[in-house]
Coordinates of N, CA and C and ligand atoms in Angstrom, one line a residue:
X606 N -22.5 -6.7 -18.4 CA -23.7 -7.4 -18.0 C -24.3 -6.8 -16.8
X607 N -25.6 -6.8 -16.7 CA -26.3 -6.2 -15.5 C -26.6 -7.3 -14.5
X608 N -26.2 -7.1 -13.2 CA -26.5 -8.1 -12.2 C -27.3 -7.4 -11.1
X609 N -28.0 -8.3 -10.4 CA -28.7 -7.8 -9.1 C -28.1 -8.6 -8.0
X610 N -27.7 -7.9 -7.0 CA -27.0 -8.5 -5.8 C -27.7 -8.2 -4.5
X611 N -27.8 -9.2 -3.7 CA -28.4 -9.0 -2.3 C -27.2 -8.7 -1.4
X612 N -27.1 -7.5 -1.0 CA -25.9 -7.1 -0.2 C -26.4 -6.4 1.1
X613 N -26.1 -7.0 2.2 CA -26.4 -6.4 3.5 C -27.9 -6.1 3.6
X614 N -28.7 -7.1 3.1 CA -30.2 -7.0 3.1 C -30.8 -6.1 2.1
X615 N -30.0 -5.5 1.2 CA -30.6 -4.7 0.2 C -30.3 -5.3 -1.2
X616 N -31.3 -5.1 -2.1 CA -31.1 -5.5 -3.5 C -30.5 -4.4 -4.3
X617 N -29.3 -4.6 -4.8 CA -28.5 -3.6 -5.5 C -28.2 -4.1 -6.9
X618 N -28.2 -3.1 -7.9 CA -27.9 -3.5 -9.3 C -26.6 -2.8 -9.7
X619 N -25.9 -3.5 -10.6 CA -24.7 -2.9 -11.2 C -24.4 -3.5 -12.5
X620 N -23.7 -2.6 -13.4 CA -23.2 -3.1 -14.6 C -21.8 -3.6 -14.4
X621 N -21.5 -4.8 -14.7 CA -20.2 -5.4 -14.5 C -19.7 -6.1 -15.7
X622 N -18.4 -6.3 -15.8 CA -17.8 -7.1 -16.9 C -17.8 -8.5 -16.5
X623 N -17.8 -9.4 -17.5 CA -18.0 -10.8 -17.2 C -17.1 -11.5 -16.2
X624 N -15.8 -11.1 -16.2 CA -14.8 -11.7 -15.3 C -14.6 -10.9 -14.1
X625 N -15.5 -10.0 -13.7 CA -15.3 -9.1 -12.6 C -15.4 -9.8 -11.3
X626 N -14.5 -9.4 -10.3 CA -14.6 -10.0 -9.0 C -15.7 -9.3 -8.2
X627 N -16.2 -10.1 -7.2 CA -17.2 -9.5 -6.3 C -16.5 -8.4 -5.5
X628 N -15.2 -8.5 -5.2 CA -14.6 -7.4 -4.4 C -14.6 -6.1 -5.2
X629 N -14.2 -6.2 -6.5 CA -14.2 -5.0 -7.4 C -15.6 -4.4 -7.4
X630 N -16.6 -5.2 -7.6 CA -18.0 -4.7 -7.7 C -18.4 -4.0 -6.4
X631 N -18.1 -4.7 -5.3 CA -18.5 -4.1 -4.0 C -17.8 -2.7 -3.8
X632 N -16.5 -2.7 -4.0 CA -15.8 -1.5 -3.8 C -16.0 -0.4 -4.8
X633 N -15.9 -0.7 -6.1 CA -15.9 0.3 -7.1 C -17.2 0.6 -7.7
X634 N -18.2 -0.3 -7.6 CA -19.5 0.0 -8.2 C -20.6 0.2 -7.2
X635 N -20.5 -0.4 -6.0 CA -21.6 -0.3 -5.1 C -21.3 0.6 -3.9
X636 N -20.1 1.2 -3.9 CA -19.9 2.1 -2.8 C -19.7 1.5 -1.4
X637 N -19.1 0.3 -1.4 CA -18.9 -0.4 -0.2 C -17.4 -0.8 -0.1
X638 N -16.6 0.2 0.4 CA -15.1 0.0 0.4 C -14.6 -0.7 1.6
X639 N -15.5 -1.1 2.5 CA -15.0 -1.8 3.7 C -14.1 -3.0 3.4
X640 N -14.5 -3.8 2.5 CA -13.7 -5.0 2.1 C -12.5 -4.5 1.4
X641 N -11.3 -4.9 1.9 CA -10.1 -4.3 1.4 C -9.5 -5.2 0.3
X642 N -8.7 -4.6 -0.6 CA -8.0 -5.3 -1.6 C -6.5 -5.2 -1.4
X643 N -6.0 -6.3 -0.8 CA -4.5 -6.2 -0.5 C -3.7 -7.1 -1.5
X644 N -4.3 -8.3 -1.8 CA -3.5 -9.2 -2.6 C -4.2 -9.6 -3.9
X645 N -5.5 -9.6 -3.9 CA -6.3 -10.0 -5.0 C -6.0 -11.5 -5.5
X646 N -5.5 -12.3 -4.5 CA -5.1 -13.7 -4.9 C -5.6 -14.7 -3.9
X647 N -6.5 -14.3 -3.0 CA -6.9 -15.2 -2.0 C -5.9 -15.6 -0.9
X648 N -4.9 -14.7 -0.7 CA -3.9 -15.0 0.3 C -4.0 -14.3 1.6
X649 N -4.7 -13.1 1.6 CA -4.6 -12.3 2.8 C -5.8 -12.2 3.6
X650 N -7.0 -12.5 3.1 CA -8.2 -12.4 3.8 C -8.8 -11.0 4.1
X651 N -8.1 -10.0 3.5 CA -8.6 -8.6 3.8 C -9.9 -8.3 3.1
X652 N -10.3 -9.2 2.2 CA -11.6 -9.0 1.4 C -12.7 -9.9 1.9
X653 N -12.5 -10.5 3.1 CA -13.5 -11.5 3.5 C -14.9 -11.0 3.6
X654 N -15.9 -11.7 3.1 CA -17.3 -11.4 3.2 C -18.0 -12.7 3.4
X655 N -19.3 -12.7 3.8 CA -20.1 -13.9 3.9 C -20.9 -14.0 2.7
X656 N -20.9 -15.2 2.1 CA -21.7 -15.5 1.0 C -22.6 -16.7 1.4
X657 N -23.9 -16.4 1.5 CA -24.9 -17.4 2.1 C -24.3 -17.9 3.4
X658 N -23.7 -17.1 4.2 CA -23.3 -17.5 5.5 C -21.9 -18.1 5.6
X659 N -21.3 -18.3 4.4 CA -20.0 -18.9 4.4 C -18.9 -17.8 4.1
X660 N -17.8 -17.9 4.9 CA -16.8 -16.9 4.8 C -16.0 -17.1 3.5
X661 N -15.9 -16.1 2.6 CA -15.2 -16.3 1.4 C -14.3 -15.1 1.1
X662 N -13.3 -15.3 0.3 CA -12.5 -14.1 -0.2 C -13.3 -13.5 -1.4
X663 N -13.7 -12.3 -1.3 CA -14.5 -11.7 -2.4 C -13.7 -11.5 -3.6
X664 N -12.3 -11.5 -3.5 CA -11.5 -11.3 -4.7 C -11.5 -12.6 -5.5
X665 N -11.9 -13.7 -4.9 CA -11.9 -15.0 -5.7 C -13.3 -15.4 -6.2
X666 N -14.3 -14.6 -5.9 CA -15.6 -14.9 -6.3 C -16.0 -14.0 -7.5
X667 N -16.5 -14.6 -8.6 CA -17.0 -13.7 -9.7 C -18.3 -13.1 -9.3
X668 N -18.5 -11.9 -9.6 CA -19.7 -11.2 -9.3 C -20.9 -11.9 -9.9
X669 N -20.7 -12.4 -11.1 CA -21.8 -13.2 -11.7 C -22.2 -14.4 -10.9
X670 N -21.2 -15.0 -10.2 CA -21.5 -16.2 -9.4 C -22.3 -15.8 -8.1
X671 N -22.2 -14.6 -7.7 CA -22.8 -14.2 -6.5 C -24.3 -13.8 -6.6
X672 N -24.8 -13.7 -7.9 CA -26.2 -13.3 -8.1 C -27.1 -14.4 -7.5
X673 N -28.1 -13.9 -6.8 CA -29.0 -14.9 -6.2 C -28.5 -15.4 -4.8
X674 N -27.4 -14.9 -4.3 CA -26.9 -15.3 -3.0 C -26.8 -14.1 -2.1
X675 N -26.9 -14.4 -0.8 CA -26.9 -13.3 0.2 C -25.4 -13.0 0.5
X676 N -25.1 -11.7 0.4 CA -23.8 -11.2 0.7 C -23.8 -10.3 1.9
X677 N -22.9 -10.6 2.8 CA -22.8 -9.6 4.0 C -21.4 -9.2 4.0
X678 N -21.2 -7.8 4.0 CA -19.9 -7.2 4.1 C -19.7 -6.7 5.5
X679 N -18.5 -6.1 5.8 CA -18.3 -5.6 7.1 C -19.2 -4.4 7.4
X680 N -19.7 -3.7 6.3 CA -20.6 -2.6 6.5 C -22.0 -3.1 7.0
X681 N -22.3 -4.4 6.8 CA -23.6 -5.0 7.2 C -23.6 -5.6 8.5
X682 N -22.4 -5.7 9.2 CA -22.4 -6.4 10.5 C -23.0 -5.5 11.6
X683 N -22.8 -4.2 11.6 CA -23.3 -3.4 12.6 C -24.8 -3.2 12.3
X684 N -25.6 -3.2 13.4 CA -27.0 -3.0 13.2 C -27.6 -1.9 14.0
X685 N -28.5 -1.2 13.5 CA -29.2 -0.1 14.3 C -28.3 0.9 15.0
X686 N -27.2 1.2 14.3 CA -26.3 2.2 14.8 C -25.4 1.7 15.9
X687 N -25.5 0.4 16.2 CA -24.6 -0.2 17.2 C -23.5 -1.0 16.5
X688 N -22.3 -1.0 17.1 CA -21.2 -1.8 16.5 C -21.5 -3.3 16.8
X689 N -21.1 -4.1 15.9 CA -21.1 -5.6 16.2 C -20.2 -5.8 17.4
X690 N -20.5 -6.8 18.3 CA -19.6 -7.0 19.5 C -18.1 -7.2 19.1
X691 N -17.8 -7.8 18.0 CA -16.4 -8.0 17.6 C -15.8 -6.6 17.2
X692 N -16.6 -5.8 16.5 CA -16.1 -4.5 16.2 C -15.8 -3.7 17.5
X693 N -16.7 -3.8 18.4 CA -16.6 -3.1 19.7 C -15.3 -3.6 20.4
X694 N -15.1 -4.9 20.4 CA -14.0 -5.4 21.1 C -12.6 -5.0 20.4
X695 N -12.6 -4.9 19.1 CA -11.4 -4.4 18.4 C -11.1 -3.0 18.9
X696 N -12.1 -2.2 19.0 CA -11.9 -0.8 19.4 C -11.4 -0.8 20.9
X697 N -12.0 -1.6 21.7 CA -11.7 -1.5 23.2 C -10.3 -2.1 23.5
X698 N -9.8 -3.1 22.7 CA -8.5 -3.7 23.0 C -7.4 -3.0 22.2
X699 N -7.7 -2.1 21.3 CA -6.7 -1.4 20.5 C -6.1 -2.4 19.5
X700 N -7.0 -3.2 18.9 CA -6.5 -4.2 18.0 C -6.3 -3.7 16.5
X701 N -6.3 -2.4 16.3 CA -6.2 -1.9 15.0 C -5.0 -1.0 14.9
X702 N -4.2 -1.2 13.9 CA -3.1 -0.2 13.7 C -3.4 0.5 12.3
X703 N -2.9 0.0 11.2 CA -3.2 0.7 10.0 C -4.6 0.4 9.6
X704 N -5.2 -0.7 10.0 CA -6.6 -1.0 9.8 C -6.9 -1.7 8.5
X705 N -5.8 -2.0 7.7 CA -6.1 -2.6 6.4 C -6.6 -4.0 6.5
X706 N -6.1 -4.8 7.5 CA -6.6 -6.1 7.7 C -7.9 -6.2 8.5
X707 N -8.2 -5.1 9.1 CA -9.3 -5.2 10.2 C -10.6 -5.6 9.7
X708 N -11.1 -5.1 8.6 CA -12.5 -5.6 8.2 C -12.5 -7.1 7.9
X709 N -11.4 -7.6 7.3 CA -11.4 -9.1 7.0 C -11.3 -9.9 8.3
X710 N -10.5 -9.4 9.3 CA -10.4 -10.1 10.5 C -11.7 -10.0 11.3
X711 N -12.4 -8.9 11.2 CA -13.6 -8.8 12.0 C -14.7 -9.8 11.4
X712 N -14.7 -9.9 10.0 CA -15.6 -10.8 9.4 C -15.3 -12.2 9.8
X713 N -14.0 -12.6 9.8 CA -13.6 -13.9 10.2 C -13.9 -14.2 11.6
X714 N -13.6 -13.3 12.5 CA -13.9 -13.5 13.9 C -15.4 -13.6 14.2
X715 N -16.2 -12.7 13.5 CA -17.7 -12.8 13.7 C -18.2 -14.1 13.2
X716 N -17.6 -14.6 12.1 CA -18.0 -15.9 11.6 C -17.7 -17.0 12.6
X717 N -16.5 -17.0 13.1 CA -16.0 -18.0 14.1 C -17.0 -18.0 15.3
X718 N -17.3 -16.8 15.9 CA -18.1 -16.8 17.1 C -19.5 -17.1 16.8
X719 N -20.0 -16.9 15.6 CA -21.4 -17.4 15.3 C -21.4 -18.9 15.3
X720 N -20.3 -19.5 14.9 CA -20.3 -21.0 14.8 C -19.9 -21.6 16.1
X721 N -19.0 -20.9 16.8 CA -18.4 -21.5 18.0 C -18.2 -20.3 19.0
X722 N -19.2 -20.1 19.9 CA -19.1 -18.9 20.8 C -18.0 -19.0 21.8
X723 N -17.4 -20.1 22.1 CA -16.3 -20.2 23.1 C -15.1 -20.9 22.5
X724 N -14.5 -20.3 21.5 CA -13.4 -21.1 20.8 C -12.1 -21.2 21.7
X725 N -11.4 -22.3 21.6 CA -10.2 -22.5 22.3 C -9.1 -21.6 21.6
X726 N -8.0 -21.4 22.2 CA -6.9 -20.6 21.5 C -6.5 -21.2 20.2
X727 N -6.5 -22.6 20.1 CA -6.1 -23.2 18.9 C -7.2 -23.0 17.8
X728 N -8.4 -23.1 18.2 CA -9.5 -22.8 17.3 C -9.5 -21.4 16.8
X729 N -9.2 -20.5 17.7 CA -9.1 -19.1 17.3 C -8.0 -18.9 16.3
X730 N -6.9 -19.4 16.6 CA -5.7 -19.2 15.6 C -6.0 -19.9 14.3
X731 N -6.6 -21.0 14.3 CA -7.0 -21.7 13.1 C -8.0 -20.9 12.3
X732 N -9.0 -20.4 12.9 CA -10.1 -19.6 12.2 C -9.5 -18.3 11.6
X733 N -8.5 -17.7 12.3 CA -8.0 -16.5 11.7 C -6.7 -16.7 10.9
X734 N -6.4 -17.9 10.6 CA -5.1 -18.2 10.0 C -5.1 -17.7 8.5
X735 N -6.2 -17.5 7.9 CA -6.3 -17.0 6.6 C -6.2 -15.5 6.5
X736 N -6.1 -14.8 7.6 CA -6.1 -13.3 7.6 C -4.8 -12.8 8.0
X737 N -4.1 -12.1 7.2 CA -2.7 -11.6 7.5 C -2.8 -10.2 8.0
X738 N -2.0 -9.9 9.0 CA -1.8 -8.6 9.5 C -0.3 -8.3 9.6
X739 N 0.0 -7.1 9.0 CA 1.5 -6.8 9.0 C 1.9 -5.9 10.2
X740 N 0.9 -5.5 11.0 CA 1.2 -4.5 12.0 C 1.2 -5.0 13.4
X741 N 0.2 -5.7 13.8 CA -0.1 -5.8 15.2 C 0.6 -6.9 15.9
X742 N 1.2 -7.9 15.2 CA 1.7 -9.1 15.9 C 0.6 -10.0 16.4
X743 N -0.6 -9.7 16.1 CA -1.8 -10.6 16.3 C -2.3 -10.6 17.8
X744 N -1.4 -10.3 18.8 CA -1.8 -10.5 20.2 C -3.1 -9.7 20.5
X745 N -3.1 -8.5 20.1 CA -4.3 -7.7 20.5 C -5.5 -8.1 19.7
X746 N -5.3 -8.6 18.5 CA -6.4 -9.2 17.7 C -7.0 -10.4 18.4
X747 N -6.2 -11.3 18.9 CA -6.7 -12.4 19.7 C -7.4 -12.0 21.0
X748 N -6.8 -10.9 21.6 CA -7.4 -10.4 22.8 C -8.8 -9.9 22.5
X749 N -8.9 -9.2 21.3 CA -10.2 -8.7 20.9 C -11.3 -9.8 20.7
X750 N -10.9 -10.8 20.1 CA -11.8 -11.9 19.8 C -12.2 -12.6 21.1
X751 N -11.2 -12.8 22.0 CA -11.5 -13.4 23.3 C -12.5 -12.5 24.1
X752 N -12.3 -11.2 24.1 CA -13.2 -10.3 24.8 C -14.6 -10.3 24.2
X753 N -14.7 -10.4 22.8 CA -16.0 -10.5 22.2 C -16.7 -11.8 22.6
X754 N -15.9 -12.8 22.7 CA -16.5 -14.1 23.1 C -17.0 -14.1 24.6
X755 N -16.2 -13.4 25.4 CA -16.6 -13.3 26.8 C -17.9 -12.5 27.0
X756 N -18.0 -11.5 26.2 CA -19.2 -10.6 26.3 C -20.4 -11.0 25.6
X757 N -20.3 -12.1 24.8 CA -21.5 -12.5 24.0 C -22.5 -13.2 24.9
Ligands
LIG1095 S1 -7.5 -9.3 -1.4 FE1 -8.7 -11.2 -1.4 S2 -7.5 -12.5 -0.2 FE2 -6.2 -10.8 -0.3
LIG1096 S1 -3.4 -3.4 11.4 FE1 -2.1 -3.0 9.7 S2 -2.2 -4.9 8.5 FE2 -3.2 -5.3 10.4

């Protein structure tokens, strides 16, 4: 089936199969590999995107359901050649190791700070609790989000 999707402010078209996930469509058909596929079961958060401003796991959304809704992926966070403040903070604090979890964590952190610019530590942990990282031990990730909050 042919779908039209609004992704990062652009109208894109793709031929997809009926049960195809939004994650598969973004990565394999639309050339947007930023959203990662680690579990494909809604467990790890590495595929997090915004759908009409709500953070979702793209692996759990059917592409057909996303038609007519606004999708923002990690590729759409940066504007005019500038990194998003959360992306900048991840770089500055060294919060990236293998990087597989990073796009999803950045999406979740950007979503948190858009809703709550000064989160408490508990709020920060709660907001990122759906995003798994195998490498960092999370401390530098939390440092990054705190830095982005301070600089906002
Ligand atoms: S790949 Fe979607 S939650 Fe893990
Ligand atoms: S940096 Fe490797 S999984 Fe998080």
